[in-house]
């Protein structure tokens, strides 16, 4: 029996009602649990739901469970288990105490189980992106100790101590996932042979030498590191100023100097992996301080830049670099640090972001980012006053386009408009 030893920042399976974008948690989660639909490069494919169809112009969806799906304790996974899981998730709150956006997407929706192995979803309006949203749902059940570790994935948990270690058994062997918060210590474990695999080494505080004695795997994260811009008041209520700051900041210098080259510059609200990003085929807004000077009106008083100490990584260093770039073109600023990260999120949800606030955008759904953060018709929790009458009809059309190819074209039009009239300062997508 082969034994693979993985060192990760965390070894944690979150409660059934909690969603996460933490890469080390997701690594463990995807080994043990199974998503309802499996997301890859902006497309939703079969997962625990093996097949689906939509009827009534997209108002009704029917999903068929994978034949033989069984929880790790031997109990069959039935439609009623999926309904119970979804009900719990829709009524849950995130780690910051804020209600999940899913409850809003499914307002007025009716979930039912016509048979033991089918789930039906009836929605008030066509929901073309439903399978993509369901790709973020990983059904699980609690074990006798109350831990949500019973899934239908290929690996079952045989020993688990949250934030310390998880032992898994599965196809042809076993995996030990060991928690080690220090990236340097994870790298050391790889070098001394304690670890076979070390995750998230991009978080080392110094530049990696990419020792040729190891296999190095890299991937662009779907996460977007960006700044919310206060489009409701102040300087950034003017769309010219929002475009100007995107010209004013040298993203490639930030990537090279702070992240040692391990990131990809951002061009719009989503990563290159998101649905419709390939169809939009956008290049990052170029660094052009002269264009920025022409577009900026005189700022009255220093801009207030808000930042946490972490999430995103090295947030304070990035904010200092942004302030320096603004100063170089004559725009004064000051940085306000909020050390309480949950409160920082709540403040952003209350639109208390100063003139701009560094954040990360984690959903891998183009629909979700537009709905949660951009649309002035929805004005959801992360909306910061951006109101573009050209954009809103484009979002509505994309949301209701059921054909995949046509929907990609429709969402590409949204992304292109957001490139021309940005609501955020686009920075980069980290490399893992």
XYZ file of C-alpha atoms in Angstrom:
432
model
C 0.000 0.000 0.000
C 1.450 3.352 -1.046
C 1.612 6.175 1.503
C 1.624 9.836 0.411
C 2.561 12.492 2.991
C 1.229 15.976 2.248
C 2.208 19.040 4.279
C -0.398 21.803 4.013
C -1.100 25.086 5.752
C -4.236 23.536 7.267
C -5.615 20.030 7.712
C -9.250 20.838 8.181
C -12.643 19.693 6.954
C -15.052 22.583 7.573
C -18.558 22.134 9.017
C -21.119 20.975 6.472
C -22.720 24.426 6.305
C -19.461 26.298 5.721
C -18.018 27.193 2.325
C -14.317 27.961 1.949
C -11.881 29.177 -0.687
C -8.771 28.156 1.295
C -6.656 26.084 -1.075
C -5.294 23.654 1.506
C -8.769 23.073 2.962
C -10.153 22.569 -0.545
C -7.421 20.020 -1.284
C -8.536 17.859 1.623
C -12.204 18.544 0.936
C -12.012 17.399 -2.689
C -10.344 14.142 -1.682
C -12.989 13.231 0.881
C -16.150 14.937 -0.369
C -17.720 15.201 -3.798
C -19.223 18.359 -5.316
C -22.723 18.209 -6.718
C -21.232 19.357 -10.039
C -17.527 19.363 -10.827
C -16.131 22.738 -11.972
C -13.227 22.956 -14.402
C -12.105 25.948 -16.476
C -15.417 27.746 -16.133
C -17.580 24.738 -16.957
C -19.683 22.509 -14.725
C -19.489 18.764 -15.357
C -20.790 15.644 -13.614
C -19.997 15.115 -9.947
C -22.360 13.672 -7.364
C -24.993 14.782 -9.871
C -24.264 12.528 -12.842
C -26.588 14.274 -15.302
C -29.170 17.050 -15.508
C -31.623 18.754 -17.789
C -33.620 21.976 -17.744
C -37.180 22.578 -18.864
C -39.768 25.354 -18.885
C -37.278 27.842 -20.395
C -34.818 27.336 -17.547
C -37.286 27.601 -14.655
C -37.072 23.895 -13.784
C -33.969 21.720 -13.461
C -33.823 17.978 -12.742
C -30.579 16.424 -11.453
C -29.864 12.682 -11.306
C -27.591 11.323 -8.567
C -24.586 9.223 -9.520
C -25.652 5.555 -9.429
C -24.281 3.760 -6.383
C -23.255 6.935 -4.521
C -22.526 5.874 -0.947
C -21.299 7.700 2.152
C -18.138 6.396 3.786
C -20.121 4.684 6.552
C -21.856 2.553 3.910
C -25.156 4.438 3.872
C -26.512 5.220 0.381
C -26.556 8.885 -0.585
C -30.132 9.768 -1.461
C -31.929 12.824 -2.775
C -33.249 13.540 0.719
C -29.636 13.869 1.951
C -28.969 16.474 -0.744
C -32.096 18.421 0.164
C -31.157 18.450 3.858
C -27.629 19.594 3.042
C -28.831 22.415 0.764
C -31.412 23.557 3.300
C -28.736 23.809 5.984
C -26.360 25.693 3.699
C -28.963 28.217 2.560
C -29.713 29.135 6.162
C -26.092 29.282 7.366
C -23.680 32.162 7.907
C -20.041 32.470 6.926
C -17.007 32.684 9.202
C -17.519 36.476 9.472
C -21.118 36.036 10.658
C -22.552 37.144 7.302
C -25.313 35.201 5.560
C -24.329 33.222 2.463
C -25.296 34.757 -0.876
C -26.839 31.418 -1.881
C -30.002 32.269 0.043
C -30.508 35.248 -2.262
C -29.929 33.262 -5.457
C -32.521 30.704 -4.394
C -35.133 33.108 -3.010
C -38.472 31.652 -4.051
C -36.913 28.416 -5.316
C -38.543 25.089 -4.488
C -36.327 22.017 -4.001
C -37.929 18.588 -4.182
C -37.088 14.902 -4.618
C -39.381 13.340 -7.233
C -37.564 10.027 -6.674
C -34.911 8.727 -4.292
C -32.185 9.509 -6.810
C -33.351 12.770 -8.417
C -33.439 16.344 -7.176
C -35.605 18.988 -8.804
C -35.178 22.759 -8.526
C -37.973 25.126 -9.573
C -36.983 28.808 -9.706
C -39.065 31.968 -10.221
C -36.738 33.142 -13.030
C -34.530 31.197 -15.441
C -31.290 30.202 -13.678
C -28.822 29.396 -16.452
C -25.804 29.245 -14.106
C -27.341 26.813 -11.619
C -24.895 23.898 -12.224
C -21.931 26.265 -11.763
C -23.328 27.498 -8.441
C -23.956 23.917 -7.320
C -20.309 23.083 -8.042
C -19.510 24.882 -4.762
C -21.759 22.492 -2.761
C -19.938 19.486 -1.232
C -22.492 17.348 0.652
C -21.293 15.677 3.820
C -22.690 14.120 6.976
C -21.443 14.264 10.532
C -19.808 11.223 12.085
C -20.530 10.030 15.632
C -18.203 12.736 17.001
C -20.135 15.473 15.194
C -17.444 16.139 12.583
C -18.544 16.608 8.951
C -16.180 13.985 7.518
C -18.564 11.479 5.924
C -18.601 12.094 2.200
C -18.940 10.207 -1.064
C -15.473 11.011 -2.460
C -12.747 8.477 -3.278
C -10.895 8.856 0.038
C -12.381 8.174 3.477
C -11.144 9.640 6.741
C -9.794 7.033 9.170
C -8.216 9.406 11.692
C -8.771 13.138 12.062
C -7.618 15.847 14.428
C -8.698 19.224 13.072
C -5.828 21.586 12.252
C -3.302 18.855 13.101
C -3.631 15.814 10.839
C -5.994 13.827 8.631
C -5.425 10.165 7.720
C -7.187 8.972 4.576
C -7.575 5.572 2.944
C -8.602 5.175 -0.654
C -7.699 3.782 -4.060
C -4.516 1.790 -3.638
C -3.126 3.436 -0.558
C -3.312 6.055 2.137
C -2.674 9.769 2.503
C -1.545 11.688 5.554
C -2.246 15.416 5.410
C -0.213 17.212 8.065
C -0.925 20.812 9.097
C 2.080 23.130 9.095
C 1.290 26.857 9.103
C 4.790 27.975 8.087
C 5.565 27.790 4.360
C 9.282 27.662 5.196
C 8.706 24.682 7.485
C 6.717 22.936 4.734
C 9.608 23.445 2.345
C 12.052 22.143 4.963
C 9.880 19.025 5.417
C 10.134 18.420 1.683
C 13.907 18.833 1.752
C 14.496 16.528 4.714
C 12.192 13.830 3.341
C 9.452 14.209 5.979
C 6.996 15.315 3.276
C 6.355 13.925 -0.196
C 4.286 16.948 -1.205
C 4.286 20.500 0.166
C 1.480 22.914 -0.720
C 1.393 26.695 -1.164
C 5.131 27.281 -1.156
C 4.475 30.601 -2.912
C 3.815 31.897 0.601
C 7.480 31.646 1.568
C 8.771 35.047 2.680
C 11.789 34.874 0.345
C 12.180 34.030 -3.344
C 12.103 30.297 -4.086
C 15.104 28.744 -5.823
C 12.956 26.046 -7.504
C 15.423 23.312 -6.610
C 15.576 20.991 -9.675
C 15.626 18.012 -7.323
C 11.865 18.437 -6.890
C 8.911 18.512 -9.259
C 7.318 21.976 -9.120
C 3.669 22.309 -10.055
C 2.171 25.763 -10.642
C -1.368 26.952 -11.292
C -2.970 30.362 -11.573
C -5.516 30.701 -8.796
C -9.040 31.797 -9.713
C -8.765 34.284 -6.831
C -8.609 37.967 -7.828
C -6.631 40.350 -5.618
C -8.078 43.808 -6.195
C -9.255 47.016 -4.541
C -12.866 47.918 -4.104
C -13.256 51.530 -5.264
C -15.859 53.753 -3.621
C -17.941 54.509 -6.695
C -20.741 56.049 -4.656
C -18.898 59.110 -3.353
C -15.610 60.966 -3.656
C -12.999 60.747 -6.375
C -13.972 57.300 -7.653
C -17.577 58.250 -8.332
C -16.083 59.524 -11.601
C -15.497 56.625 -14.047
C -12.457 58.454 -15.449
C -10.801 58.250 -12.032
C -11.508 54.521 -11.789
C -9.891 53.989 -15.168
C -7.053 56.339 -14.193
C -6.039 54.344 -11.123
C -5.912 51.191 -13.234
C -3.389 52.967 -15.459
C -1.509 54.443 -12.480
C -0.471 51.226 -10.724
C 2.381 49.082 -12.035
C 0.912 45.638 -11.407
C 3.895 43.795 -12.816
C 6.233 45.599 -10.412
C 4.018 44.592 -7.465
C 3.997 40.989 -8.693
C 7.766 40.914 -9.127
C 8.850 42.899 -6.056
C 6.351 41.612 -3.475
C 5.348 38.183 -4.823
C 8.588 37.219 -6.590
C 6.841 36.920 -9.943
C 4.260 34.394 -8.735
C 1.053 35.974 -10.048
C -0.736 36.898 -13.280
C -1.931 40.482 -13.917
C -5.715 40.879 -13.866
C -7.698 42.331 -16.771
C -11.240 42.339 -15.435
C -13.342 41.050 -12.523
C -12.547 37.370 -13.148
C -9.510 35.159 -13.721
C -8.531 33.586 -17.051
C -10.157 30.343 -15.811
C -13.638 31.791 -15.276
C -16.580 31.215 -17.570
C -16.477 33.609 -20.567
C -12.955 34.891 -19.812
C -11.572 33.088 -22.855
C -14.359 34.474 -25.051
C -13.646 38.011 -23.817
C -9.876 37.631 -24.454
C -8.975 40.803 -22.539
C -5.471 42.104 -21.865
C -4.695 43.875 -18.558
C -5.221 47.637 -18.559
C -1.692 48.900 -19.347
C 0.495 50.723 -16.853
C 0.491 54.275 -18.197
C 1.115 56.990 -15.579
C 0.821 59.745 -18.190
C -2.663 58.552 -19.157
C -3.511 58.345 -15.459
C -2.489 61.978 -14.928
C -4.668 63.091 -17.844
C -7.707 61.182 -16.562
C -7.451 62.142 -12.888
C -9.065 65.367 -11.788
C -7.320 67.095 -8.903
C -7.962 65.081 -5.761
C -9.252 67.130 -2.848
C -7.288 65.855 0.125
C -5.494 62.536 0.428
C -7.204 59.334 -0.708
C -7.975 56.932 2.138
C -6.614 53.451 1.374
C -7.927 50.774 3.752
C -6.134 47.469 4.289
C -6.175 44.455 6.614
C -2.983 42.766 7.768
C -3.758 39.545 5.842
C -6.299 38.088 3.387
C -5.062 38.884 0.854
C -1.457 37.925 1.529
C 0.961 40.845 2.058
C -1.915 43.310 1.922
C -0.036 46.082 3.729
C 2.957 45.824 1.385
C 0.669 46.013 -1.628
C -1.108 49.059 -0.196
C 2.222 50.786 0.385
C 3.193 50.132 -3.245
C -0.142 51.491 -4.472
C 0.270 54.619 -2.344
C 3.781 55.136 -3.753
C 2.514 54.838 -7.342
C -0.235 57.366 -6.658
C 2.251 59.727 -5.049
C 4.456 59.502 -8.144
C 1.687 61.106 -10.226
C 0.777 63.687 -7.616
C -2.167 61.935 -5.908
C -1.675 62.031 -2.114
C -2.990 59.157 0.007
C -2.920 57.733 3.493
C -3.212 54.120 4.607
C -5.534 52.957 7.378
C -4.856 49.444 8.722
C -7.653 47.339 10.243
C -6.034 44.471 12.203
C -9.381 42.720 12.839
C -9.943 40.795 9.579
C -13.553 39.710 10.254
C -14.470 43.298 11.145
C -12.716 44.505 7.977
C -15.030 42.235 5.950
C -18.089 43.463 7.840
C -17.017 47.072 7.246
C -16.732 46.411 3.505
C -20.192 44.866 3.645
C -21.414 48.157 5.173
C -19.567 50.039 2.370
C -17.107 51.512 4.834
C -14.081 51.269 2.536
C -12.712 54.821 2.542
C -11.849 55.646 -1.056
C -10.471 52.191 -1.755
C -9.928 48.931 0.114
C -7.842 45.909 -0.816
C -9.798 42.675 -0.959
C -9.872 39.351 -2.717
C -12.649 37.973 -4.866
C -12.866 34.217 -4.510
C -15.991 32.775 -6.221
C -15.111 30.770 -9.320
C -18.506 31.658 -10.786
C -18.750 34.622 -13.162
C -22.450 34.818 -12.317
C -21.704 35.048 -8.597
C -19.156 37.855 -8.908
C -21.484 39.939 -11.045
C -24.405 39.284 -8.715
C -22.610 39.712 -5.389
C -20.253 42.573 -6.203
C -21.059 44.431 -9.401
C -24.767 44.684 -10.240
C -26.453 47.926 -9.180
C -29.831 46.267 -9.757
C -29.041 43.727 -7.025
C -26.908 45.976 -4.751
C -25.733 42.925 -2.796
C -23.382 42.851 0.167
C -20.117 43.634 -1.672
C -21.515 46.253 -4.078
C -19.672 49.556 -3.645
C -21.828 52.028 -5.578
C -20.824 51.184 -9.156
C -23.819 52.022 -11.366
C -23.462 51.484 -15.101
C -26.701 51.627 -17.145
C -24.882 50.061 -20.110
C -23.809 47.054 -18.034
C -27.060 46.113 -16.268
C -28.964 44.935 -19.384
C -25.911 42.899 -20.370
C -25.908 41.131 -16.988
C -29.629 40.422 -17.181
C -29.307 39.006 -20.694
C -26.372 36.779 -19.695
C -28.163 35.472 -16.594
C -31.101 34.273 -18.684
C -29.288 32.824 -21.705
C -29.656 29.060 -21.466
C -27.428 28.004 -24.398
C -23.840 27.647 -23.122
C -22.090 29.143 -26.151
C -24.473 32.079 -26.362
C -24.184 32.645 -22.609
C -20.376 32.733 -22.854
C -20.688 35.444 -25.498
C -23.165 37.343 -23.329
C -20.932 37.195 -20.251
C -17.920 38.163 -22.369
C -19.774 41.376 -23.230
C -20.143 42.054 -19.474
C -16.436 41.454 -18.851
C -15.469 43.682 -21.767
C -17.655 46.502 -20.459
C -16.071 46.115 -17.009
C -12.644 46.401 -18.629
C -13.656 49.703 -20.223
C -15.481 51.017 -17.137
C -13.818 49.292 -14.158
C -15.495 49.230 -10.737
C -12.255 48.027 -9.081
C -8.533 48.480 -9.259
C -7.592 45.197 -10.917
C -4.324 43.761 -9.619
C -3.520 40.068 -10.070
C -4.379 36.400 -9.681
C -1.893 34.569 -7.413
C 0.120 31.599 -8.609
C -0.139 28.553 -6.299
